[in-house]
Tab-separated table of C-alpha atoms in Angstrom:
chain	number	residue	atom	x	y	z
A	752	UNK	CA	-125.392	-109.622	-92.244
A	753	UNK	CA	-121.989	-108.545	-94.215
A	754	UNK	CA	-120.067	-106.046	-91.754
A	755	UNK	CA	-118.501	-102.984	-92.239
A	756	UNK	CA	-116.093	-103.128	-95.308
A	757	UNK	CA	-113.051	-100.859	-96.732
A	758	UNK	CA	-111.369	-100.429	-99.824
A	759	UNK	CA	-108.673	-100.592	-100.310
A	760	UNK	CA	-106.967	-102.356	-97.668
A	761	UNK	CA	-103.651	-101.335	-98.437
A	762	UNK	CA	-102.514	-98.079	-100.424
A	763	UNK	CA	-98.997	-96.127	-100.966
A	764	UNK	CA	-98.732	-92.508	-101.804
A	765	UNK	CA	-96.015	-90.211	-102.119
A	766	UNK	CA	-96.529	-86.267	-100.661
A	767	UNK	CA	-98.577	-83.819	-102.164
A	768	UNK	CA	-100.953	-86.518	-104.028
A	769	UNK	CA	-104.649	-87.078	-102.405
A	770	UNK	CA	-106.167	-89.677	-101.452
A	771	UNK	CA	-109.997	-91.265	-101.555
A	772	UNK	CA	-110.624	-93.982	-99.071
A	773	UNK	CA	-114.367	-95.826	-99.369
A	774	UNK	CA	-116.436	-97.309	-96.717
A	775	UNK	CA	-119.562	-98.940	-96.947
A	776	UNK	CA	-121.027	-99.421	-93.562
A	777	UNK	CA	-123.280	-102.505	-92.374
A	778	UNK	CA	-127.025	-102.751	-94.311
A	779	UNK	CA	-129.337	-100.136	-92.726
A	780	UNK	CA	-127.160	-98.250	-90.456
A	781	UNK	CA	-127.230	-94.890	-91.322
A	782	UNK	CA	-124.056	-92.973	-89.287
A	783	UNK	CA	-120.836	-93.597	-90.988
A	784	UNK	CA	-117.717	-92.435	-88.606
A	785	UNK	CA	-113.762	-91.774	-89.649
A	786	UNK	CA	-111.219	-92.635	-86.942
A	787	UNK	CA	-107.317	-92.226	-87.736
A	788	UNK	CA	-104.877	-94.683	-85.548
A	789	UNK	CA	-101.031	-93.783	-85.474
A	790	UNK	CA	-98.508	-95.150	-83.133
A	791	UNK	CA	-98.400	-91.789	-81.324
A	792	UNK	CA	-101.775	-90.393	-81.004
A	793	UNK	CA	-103.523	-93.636	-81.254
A	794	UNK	CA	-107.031	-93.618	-82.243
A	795	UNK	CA	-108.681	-90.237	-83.372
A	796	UNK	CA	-112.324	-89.101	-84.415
A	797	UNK	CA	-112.244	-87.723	-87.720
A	798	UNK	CA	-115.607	-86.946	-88.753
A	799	UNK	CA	-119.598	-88.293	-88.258
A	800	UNK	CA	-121.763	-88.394	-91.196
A	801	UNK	CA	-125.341	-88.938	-91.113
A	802	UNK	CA	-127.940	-88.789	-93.896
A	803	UNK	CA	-125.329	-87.434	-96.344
A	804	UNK	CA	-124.354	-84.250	-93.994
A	805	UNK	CA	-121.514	-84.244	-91.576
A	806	UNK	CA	-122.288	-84.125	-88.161
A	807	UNK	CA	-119.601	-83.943	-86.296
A	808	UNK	CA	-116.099	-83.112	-86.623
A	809	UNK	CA	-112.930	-83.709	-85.123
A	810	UNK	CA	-109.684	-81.783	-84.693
A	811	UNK	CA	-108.105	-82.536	-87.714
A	812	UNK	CA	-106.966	-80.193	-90.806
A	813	UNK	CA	-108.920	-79.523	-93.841
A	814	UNK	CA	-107.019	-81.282	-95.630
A	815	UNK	CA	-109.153	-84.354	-94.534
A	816	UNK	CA	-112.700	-84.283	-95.958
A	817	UNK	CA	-115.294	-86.457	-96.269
A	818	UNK	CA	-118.633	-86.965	-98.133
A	819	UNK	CA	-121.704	-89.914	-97.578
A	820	UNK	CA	-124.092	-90.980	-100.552
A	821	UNK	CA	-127.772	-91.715	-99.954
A	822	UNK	CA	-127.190	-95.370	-99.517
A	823	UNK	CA	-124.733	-94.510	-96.430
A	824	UNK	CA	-121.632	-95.572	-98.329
A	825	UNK	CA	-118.951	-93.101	-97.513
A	826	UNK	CA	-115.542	-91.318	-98.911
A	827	UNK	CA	-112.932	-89.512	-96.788
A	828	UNK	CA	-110.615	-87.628	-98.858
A	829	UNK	CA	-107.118	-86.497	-97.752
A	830	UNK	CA	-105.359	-83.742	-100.096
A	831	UNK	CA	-102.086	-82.778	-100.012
A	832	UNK	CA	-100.667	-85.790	-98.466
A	833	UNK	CA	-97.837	-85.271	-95.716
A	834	UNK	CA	-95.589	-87.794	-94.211
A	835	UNK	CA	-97.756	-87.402	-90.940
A	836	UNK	CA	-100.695	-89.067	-92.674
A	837	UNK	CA	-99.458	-92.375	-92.456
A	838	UNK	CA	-102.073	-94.461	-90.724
A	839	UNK	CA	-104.374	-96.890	-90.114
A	840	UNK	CA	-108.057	-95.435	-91.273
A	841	UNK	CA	-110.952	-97.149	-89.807
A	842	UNK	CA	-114.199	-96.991	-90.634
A	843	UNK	CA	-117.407	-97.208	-88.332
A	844	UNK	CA	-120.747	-97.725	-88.826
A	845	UNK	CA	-124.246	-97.668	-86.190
A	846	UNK	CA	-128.200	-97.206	-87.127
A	847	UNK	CA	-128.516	-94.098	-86.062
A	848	UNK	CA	-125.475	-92.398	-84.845
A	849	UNK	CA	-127.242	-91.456	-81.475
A	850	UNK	CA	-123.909	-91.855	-78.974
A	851	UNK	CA	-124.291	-93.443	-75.662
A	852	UNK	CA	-125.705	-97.129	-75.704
A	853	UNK	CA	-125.361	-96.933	-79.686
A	854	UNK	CA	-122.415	-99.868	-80.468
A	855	UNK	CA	-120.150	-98.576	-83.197
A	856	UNK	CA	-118.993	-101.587	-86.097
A	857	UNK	CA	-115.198	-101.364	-86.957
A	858	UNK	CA	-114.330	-102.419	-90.349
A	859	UNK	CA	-110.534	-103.872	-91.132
A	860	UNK	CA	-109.392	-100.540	-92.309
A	861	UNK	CA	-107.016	-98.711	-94.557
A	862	UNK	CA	-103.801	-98.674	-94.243
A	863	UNK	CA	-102.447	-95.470	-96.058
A	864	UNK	CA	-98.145	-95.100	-96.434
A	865	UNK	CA	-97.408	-91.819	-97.385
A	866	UNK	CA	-93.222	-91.735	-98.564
B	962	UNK	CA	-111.960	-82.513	-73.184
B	963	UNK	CA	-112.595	-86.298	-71.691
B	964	UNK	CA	-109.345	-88.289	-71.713
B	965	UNK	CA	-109.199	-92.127	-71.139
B	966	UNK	CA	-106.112	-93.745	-69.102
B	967	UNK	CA	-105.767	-97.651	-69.453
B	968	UNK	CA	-103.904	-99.455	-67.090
B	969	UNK	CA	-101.479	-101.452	-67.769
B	970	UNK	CA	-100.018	-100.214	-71.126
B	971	UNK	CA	-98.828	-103.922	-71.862
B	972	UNK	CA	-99.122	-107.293	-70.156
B	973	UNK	CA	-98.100	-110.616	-70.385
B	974	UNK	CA	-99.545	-113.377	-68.929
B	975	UNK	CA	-98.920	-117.274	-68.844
B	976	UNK	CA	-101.901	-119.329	-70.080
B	977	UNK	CA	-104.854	-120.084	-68.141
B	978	UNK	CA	-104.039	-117.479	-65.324
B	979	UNK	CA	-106.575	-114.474	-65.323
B	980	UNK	CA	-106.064	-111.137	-65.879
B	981	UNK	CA	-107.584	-107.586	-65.595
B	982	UNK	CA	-107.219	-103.937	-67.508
B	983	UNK	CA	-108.607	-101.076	-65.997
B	984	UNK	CA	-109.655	-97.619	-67.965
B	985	UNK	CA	-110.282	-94.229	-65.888
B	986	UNK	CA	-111.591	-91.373	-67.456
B	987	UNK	CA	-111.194	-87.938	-66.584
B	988	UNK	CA	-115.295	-87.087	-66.640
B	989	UNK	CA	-118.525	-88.785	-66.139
B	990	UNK	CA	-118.886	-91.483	-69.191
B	991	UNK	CA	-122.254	-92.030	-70.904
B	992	UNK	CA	-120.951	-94.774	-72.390
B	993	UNK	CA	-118.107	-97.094	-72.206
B	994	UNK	CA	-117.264	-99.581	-75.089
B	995	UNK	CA	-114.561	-102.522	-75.090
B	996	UNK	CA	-113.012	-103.505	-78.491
B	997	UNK	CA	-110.183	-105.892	-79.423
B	998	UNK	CA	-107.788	-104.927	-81.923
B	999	UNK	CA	-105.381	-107.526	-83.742
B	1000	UNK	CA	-102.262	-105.583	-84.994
B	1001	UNK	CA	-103.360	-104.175	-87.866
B	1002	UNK	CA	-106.541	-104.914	-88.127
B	1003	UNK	CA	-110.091	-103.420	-87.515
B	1004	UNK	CA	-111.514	-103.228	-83.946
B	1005	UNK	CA	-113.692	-106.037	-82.728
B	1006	UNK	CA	-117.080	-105.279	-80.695
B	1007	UNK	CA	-116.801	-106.610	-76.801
B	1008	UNK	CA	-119.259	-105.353	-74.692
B	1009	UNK	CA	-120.897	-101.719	-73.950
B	1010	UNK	CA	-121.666	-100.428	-70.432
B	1011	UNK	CA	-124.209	-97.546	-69.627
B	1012	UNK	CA	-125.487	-97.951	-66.537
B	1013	UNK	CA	-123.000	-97.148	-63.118
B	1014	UNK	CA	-122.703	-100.990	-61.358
B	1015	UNK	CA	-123.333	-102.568	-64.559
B	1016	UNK	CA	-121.379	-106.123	-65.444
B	1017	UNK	CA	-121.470	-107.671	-68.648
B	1018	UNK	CA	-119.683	-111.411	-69.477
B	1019	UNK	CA	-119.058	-113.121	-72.607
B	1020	UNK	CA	-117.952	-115.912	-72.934
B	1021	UNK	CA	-114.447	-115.823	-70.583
B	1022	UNK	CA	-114.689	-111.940	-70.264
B	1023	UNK	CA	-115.991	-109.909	-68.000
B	1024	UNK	CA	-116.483	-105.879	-67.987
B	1025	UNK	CA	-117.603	-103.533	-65.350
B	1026	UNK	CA	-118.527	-99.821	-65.163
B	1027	UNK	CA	-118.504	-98.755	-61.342
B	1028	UNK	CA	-121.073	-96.657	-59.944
B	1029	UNK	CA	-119.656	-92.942	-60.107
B	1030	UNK	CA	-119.548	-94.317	-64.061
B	1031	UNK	CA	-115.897	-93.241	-64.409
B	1032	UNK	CA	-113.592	-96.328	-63.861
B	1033	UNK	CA	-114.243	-99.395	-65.755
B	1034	UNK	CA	-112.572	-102.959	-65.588
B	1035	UNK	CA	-112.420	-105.976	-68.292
B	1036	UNK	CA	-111.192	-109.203	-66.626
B	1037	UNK	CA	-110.576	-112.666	-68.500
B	1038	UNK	CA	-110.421	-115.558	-66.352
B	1039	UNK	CA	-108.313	-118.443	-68.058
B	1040	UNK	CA	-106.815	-117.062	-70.652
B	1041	UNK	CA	-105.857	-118.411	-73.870
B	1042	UNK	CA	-103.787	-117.173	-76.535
B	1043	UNK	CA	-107.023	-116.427	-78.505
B	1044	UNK	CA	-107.369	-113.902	-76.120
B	1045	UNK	CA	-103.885	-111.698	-77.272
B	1046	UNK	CA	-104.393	-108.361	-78.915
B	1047	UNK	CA	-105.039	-105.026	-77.746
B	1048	UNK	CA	-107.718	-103.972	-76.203
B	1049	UNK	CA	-109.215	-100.637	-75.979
B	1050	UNK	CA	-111.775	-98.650	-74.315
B	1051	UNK	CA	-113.806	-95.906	-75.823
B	1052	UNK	CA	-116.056	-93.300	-74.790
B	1053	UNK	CA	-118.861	-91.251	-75.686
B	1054	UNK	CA	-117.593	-87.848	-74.464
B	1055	UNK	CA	-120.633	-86.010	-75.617
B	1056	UNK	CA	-124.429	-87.803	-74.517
B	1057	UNK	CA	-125.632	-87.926	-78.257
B	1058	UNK	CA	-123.073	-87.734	-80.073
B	1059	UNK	CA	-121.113	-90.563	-81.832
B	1060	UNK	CA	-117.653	-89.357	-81.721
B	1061	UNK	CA	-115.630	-91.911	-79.256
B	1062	UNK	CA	-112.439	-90.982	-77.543
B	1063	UNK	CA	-110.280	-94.007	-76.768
B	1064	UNK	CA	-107.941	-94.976	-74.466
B	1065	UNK	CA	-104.163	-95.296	-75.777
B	1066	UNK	CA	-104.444	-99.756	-75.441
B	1067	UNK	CA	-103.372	-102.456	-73.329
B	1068	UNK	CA	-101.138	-104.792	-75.514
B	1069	UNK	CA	-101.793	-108.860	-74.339
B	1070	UNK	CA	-100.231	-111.624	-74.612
B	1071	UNK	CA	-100.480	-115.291	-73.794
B	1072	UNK	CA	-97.724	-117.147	-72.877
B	1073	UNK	CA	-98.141	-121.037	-73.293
């Protein structure tokens, strides 16, 4: 079974442009999740979606949005691109996005330069 | 809001000796994940605990969730430079609800 995959791998912005990142999560899992890594805050929740609605959000600006398609795949979208932004984005996928004793798949990421 | 501590923040280690990284977190966890990260890169699936007392081995590693389900422990016994990264905990801070909350990483490495 093909894992969790990301495109692109590697992308460079400069400030103010926006972003779409693309995930497409492992065949017949159904919850997609966004995590941002930095060097300073480490690894944050983004958002949860499930069944093409978001589920759960974290604390992050609205800036960042997201969206899922009815074969799970799913976009995040960051507008207005700031310095801060710079990151590693990581995608995760599980069946059913049910939380405890539910193993989340990593794929290899984004890595997004903003200059 | 549940915060995860991992102990230590780096380590170094020389080849074949055996090692252990601890995470604590600040409230009861529902579920406690180990991944391995190479720099860079996506995180790779370990082991998930649930239960309080629960032990789980693969291969050379070992994890452990004690049984007030707050403190959990990965050991490696021999250790080989495969074995470098960084390795992470996460939890589920919410029962039902996929939205883990790591710990910051304990960077390894192998000496030979």
């Amino acid at each position: 079974k093909a894992g969790v995959t990301q495109t692109p791998r590697y992308l460079i912005k400069t400030r103010g442009q926006q972003v779409t990142l693309s995930c497409s999560p492992i065949s017949g899992h159904r919850s997609v999740s966004w995590y941002q890594q930095t060097p300073g805050q480490g690894l944050q929740f983004l958002f949860e979606y499930f069944s093409e609605t978001q589920r759960n959000k974290g604390n992050f600006p609205g800036r960042f949005s997201g969206r899922q398609f009815s074969n799970s795949r799913s976009e995040m979208n960051v507008s207005t691109l700031e310095l801060g932004d710079s990151a590693l984005y990581l995608c995760a996928s599980s069946w059913r996005g049910q939380g405890a004793g539910e193993t989340q798949y990593f794929g290899p990421g984004t890595r997004l330069l903003v200059l | 809001s549940q915060e995860l501590e991992q102990s230590p923040q780096s380590l170094i280690v020389q080849e074949g000796k055996n090692l252990t990284i601890n995470c604590t977190s600040s409230k009861t966890l529902y579920g406690l994940y180990w991944y391995k990260q190479k720099y860079g890169e996506g995180l790779i699936f370990l082991m998930m605990l649930q239960k309080g007392g629960e032990e789980k081995s693969h291969e050379k590693i070992t994890a452990k969730l004690d049984e007030k389900k707050q403190q959990s422990s990965l050991h490696i016994t021999a250790s080989q430079p495969s074995h470098a990264g960084i390795y992470l905990c996460g939890a589920d801070p919410i029962q039902g609800a996929q939205k883990l909350v790591f710990g910051q990483g304990t960077r390894l490495t192998i000496n030979p």
